[in-house]
């Protein structure tokens, strides 16, 4: 951990690693067609995204308290939002697969 990294920043970085690992498992899970595993994966993605959102708000507050430039904070949030959006898209895709499978059975 770098000296100027807050605990929240380190936690956020860890959550993004977890999100990436979860995304890496996506294709394998879809190919397995195991509904219970896919449902768990949907919940995992949702949970990680929720945790990321909470950490973003915490870090934003830390940045505001530290009197960081508003434009820099907005840029940082924009970058984070792009990552979150990728996770949400994947989660939506998984949910539609689960729902489609449920209708077909």
Coordinates of C-alpha atoms in Angstrom, one line a residue:
X1 CA 0.0 0.0 0.0
X2 CA 1.4 3.4 -1.0
X3 CA 1.9 5.8 1.9
X4 CA -0.9 8.2 0.6
X5 CA -3.4 5.4 -0.2
X6 CA -6.3 5.4 2.2
X7 CA -7.7 2.2 3.6
X8 CA -10.8 2.8 1.4
X9 CA -8.7 3.3 -1.7
X10 CA -7.0 0.0 -1.1
X11 CA -10.4 -1.7 -0.5
X12 CA -11.7 -0.2 -3.7
X13 CA -8.8 -1.5 -5.7
X14 CA -9.4 -5.0 -4.2
X15 CA -13.1 -4.8 -5.1
X16 CA -12.1 -4.0 -8.7
X17 CA -9.8 -7.0 -8.7
X18 CA -12.7 -9.1 -7.4
X19 CA -15.0 -7.7 -10.1
X20 CA -12.5 -8.5 -12.8
X21 CA -12.1 -12.0 -11.5
X22 CA -15.9 -12.4 -11.5
X23 CA -16.1 -11.1 -15.1
X24 CA -13.4 -13.6 -16.1
X25 CA -15.6 -16.5 -14.9
X26 CA -18.6 -15.3 -16.9
X27 CA -18.1 -17.3 -20.1
X28 CA -17.2 -20.5 -18.2
X29 CA -20.3 -20.2 -16.1
X30 CA -22.6 -19.6 -19.1
X31 CA -21.1 -22.6 -20.9
X32 CA -21.7 -24.8 -17.8
X33 CA -25.4 -23.9 -17.9
X34 CA -25.6 -24.6 -14.2
X35 CA -28.5 -22.4 -13.1
X36 CA -27.5 -22.4 -9.4
X37 CA -23.9 -21.3 -10.2
X38 CA -25.2 -18.6 -12.5
X39 CA -27.6 -17.3 -9.9
X40 CA -24.8 -17.1 -7.3
X41 CA -22.6 -15.3 -9.9
X42 CA -25.4 -12.7 -10.4
X43 CA -25.6 -12.2 -6.6
X44 CA -21.8 -11.9 -6.4
X45 CA -21.6 -9.3 -9.1
X46 CA -24.4 -7.3 -7.5
X47 CA -22.8 -7.5 -4.1
X48 CA -19.4 -6.3 -5.4
X49 CA -21.0 -3.5 -7.3
X50 CA -22.9 -2.3 -4.2
X51 CA -19.7 -2.4 -2.2
X52 CA -17.8 -0.5 -4.9
X53 CA -20.6 2.2 -4.8
X54 CA -20.3 2.6 -1.0
X55 CA -16.5 2.8 -1.2
X56 CA -16.7 5.4 -4.0
X57 CA -18.9 7.6 -1.8
X58 CA -16.5 7.2 1.1
X59 CA -13.5 8.1 -1.0
X60 CA -15.3 11.0 -2.6
X61 CA -15.9 12.4 0.9
X62 CA -12.3 11.8 1.8
X63 CA -11.2 13.7 -1.3
X64 CA -13.6 16.6 -0.6
X65 CA -12.3 16.8 3.0
X66 CA -8.8 16.8 1.7
X67 CA -9.8 19.8 -0.5
X68 CA -9.0 18.1 -3.7
X69 CA -10.0 19.8 -6.9
X70 CA -13.6 19.2 -7.9
X71 CA -12.8 18.6 -11.5
X72 CA -10.2 15.9 -10.5
X73 CA -12.8 14.3 -8.3
X74 CA -15.4 14.3 -11.1
X75 CA -12.8 12.8 -13.5
X76 CA -12.0 10.1 -11.0
X77 CA -15.7 9.3 -10.4
X78 CA -16.2 9.1 -14.2
X79 CA -13.5 6.5 -14.5
X80 CA -14.9 4.5 -11.6
X81 CA -18.4 4.7 -13.2
X82 CA -17.2 3.2 -16.4
X83 CA -15.9 0.2 -14.5
X84 CA -19.2 -0.1 -12.5
X85 CA -21.2 0.1 -15.8
X86 CA -19.3 -2.8 -17.2
X87 CA -20.2 -4.9 -14.1
X88 CA -23.8 -3.8 -14.3
X89 CA -24.1 -4.8 -17.9
X90 CA -22.7 -8.2 -17.2
X91 CA -25.0 -8.6 -14.2
X92 CA -28.0 -7.6 -16.4
X93 CA -26.9 -10.2 -19.0
X94 CA -26.7 -12.9 -16.4
X95 CA -30.1 -12.1 -15.0
X96 CA -31.7 -12.2 -18.4
X97 CA -30.1 -15.7 -19.0
X98 CA -31.5 -16.9 -15.7
X99 CA -34.9 -15.5 -16.5
X100 CA -34.9 -16.9 -20.0
X101 CA -33.9 -20.4 -18.7
X102 CA -36.6 -20.2 -16.1
X103 CA -39.2 -19.5 -18.7
X104 CA -38.0 -22.3 -20.9
X105 CA -38.3 -24.9 -18.2

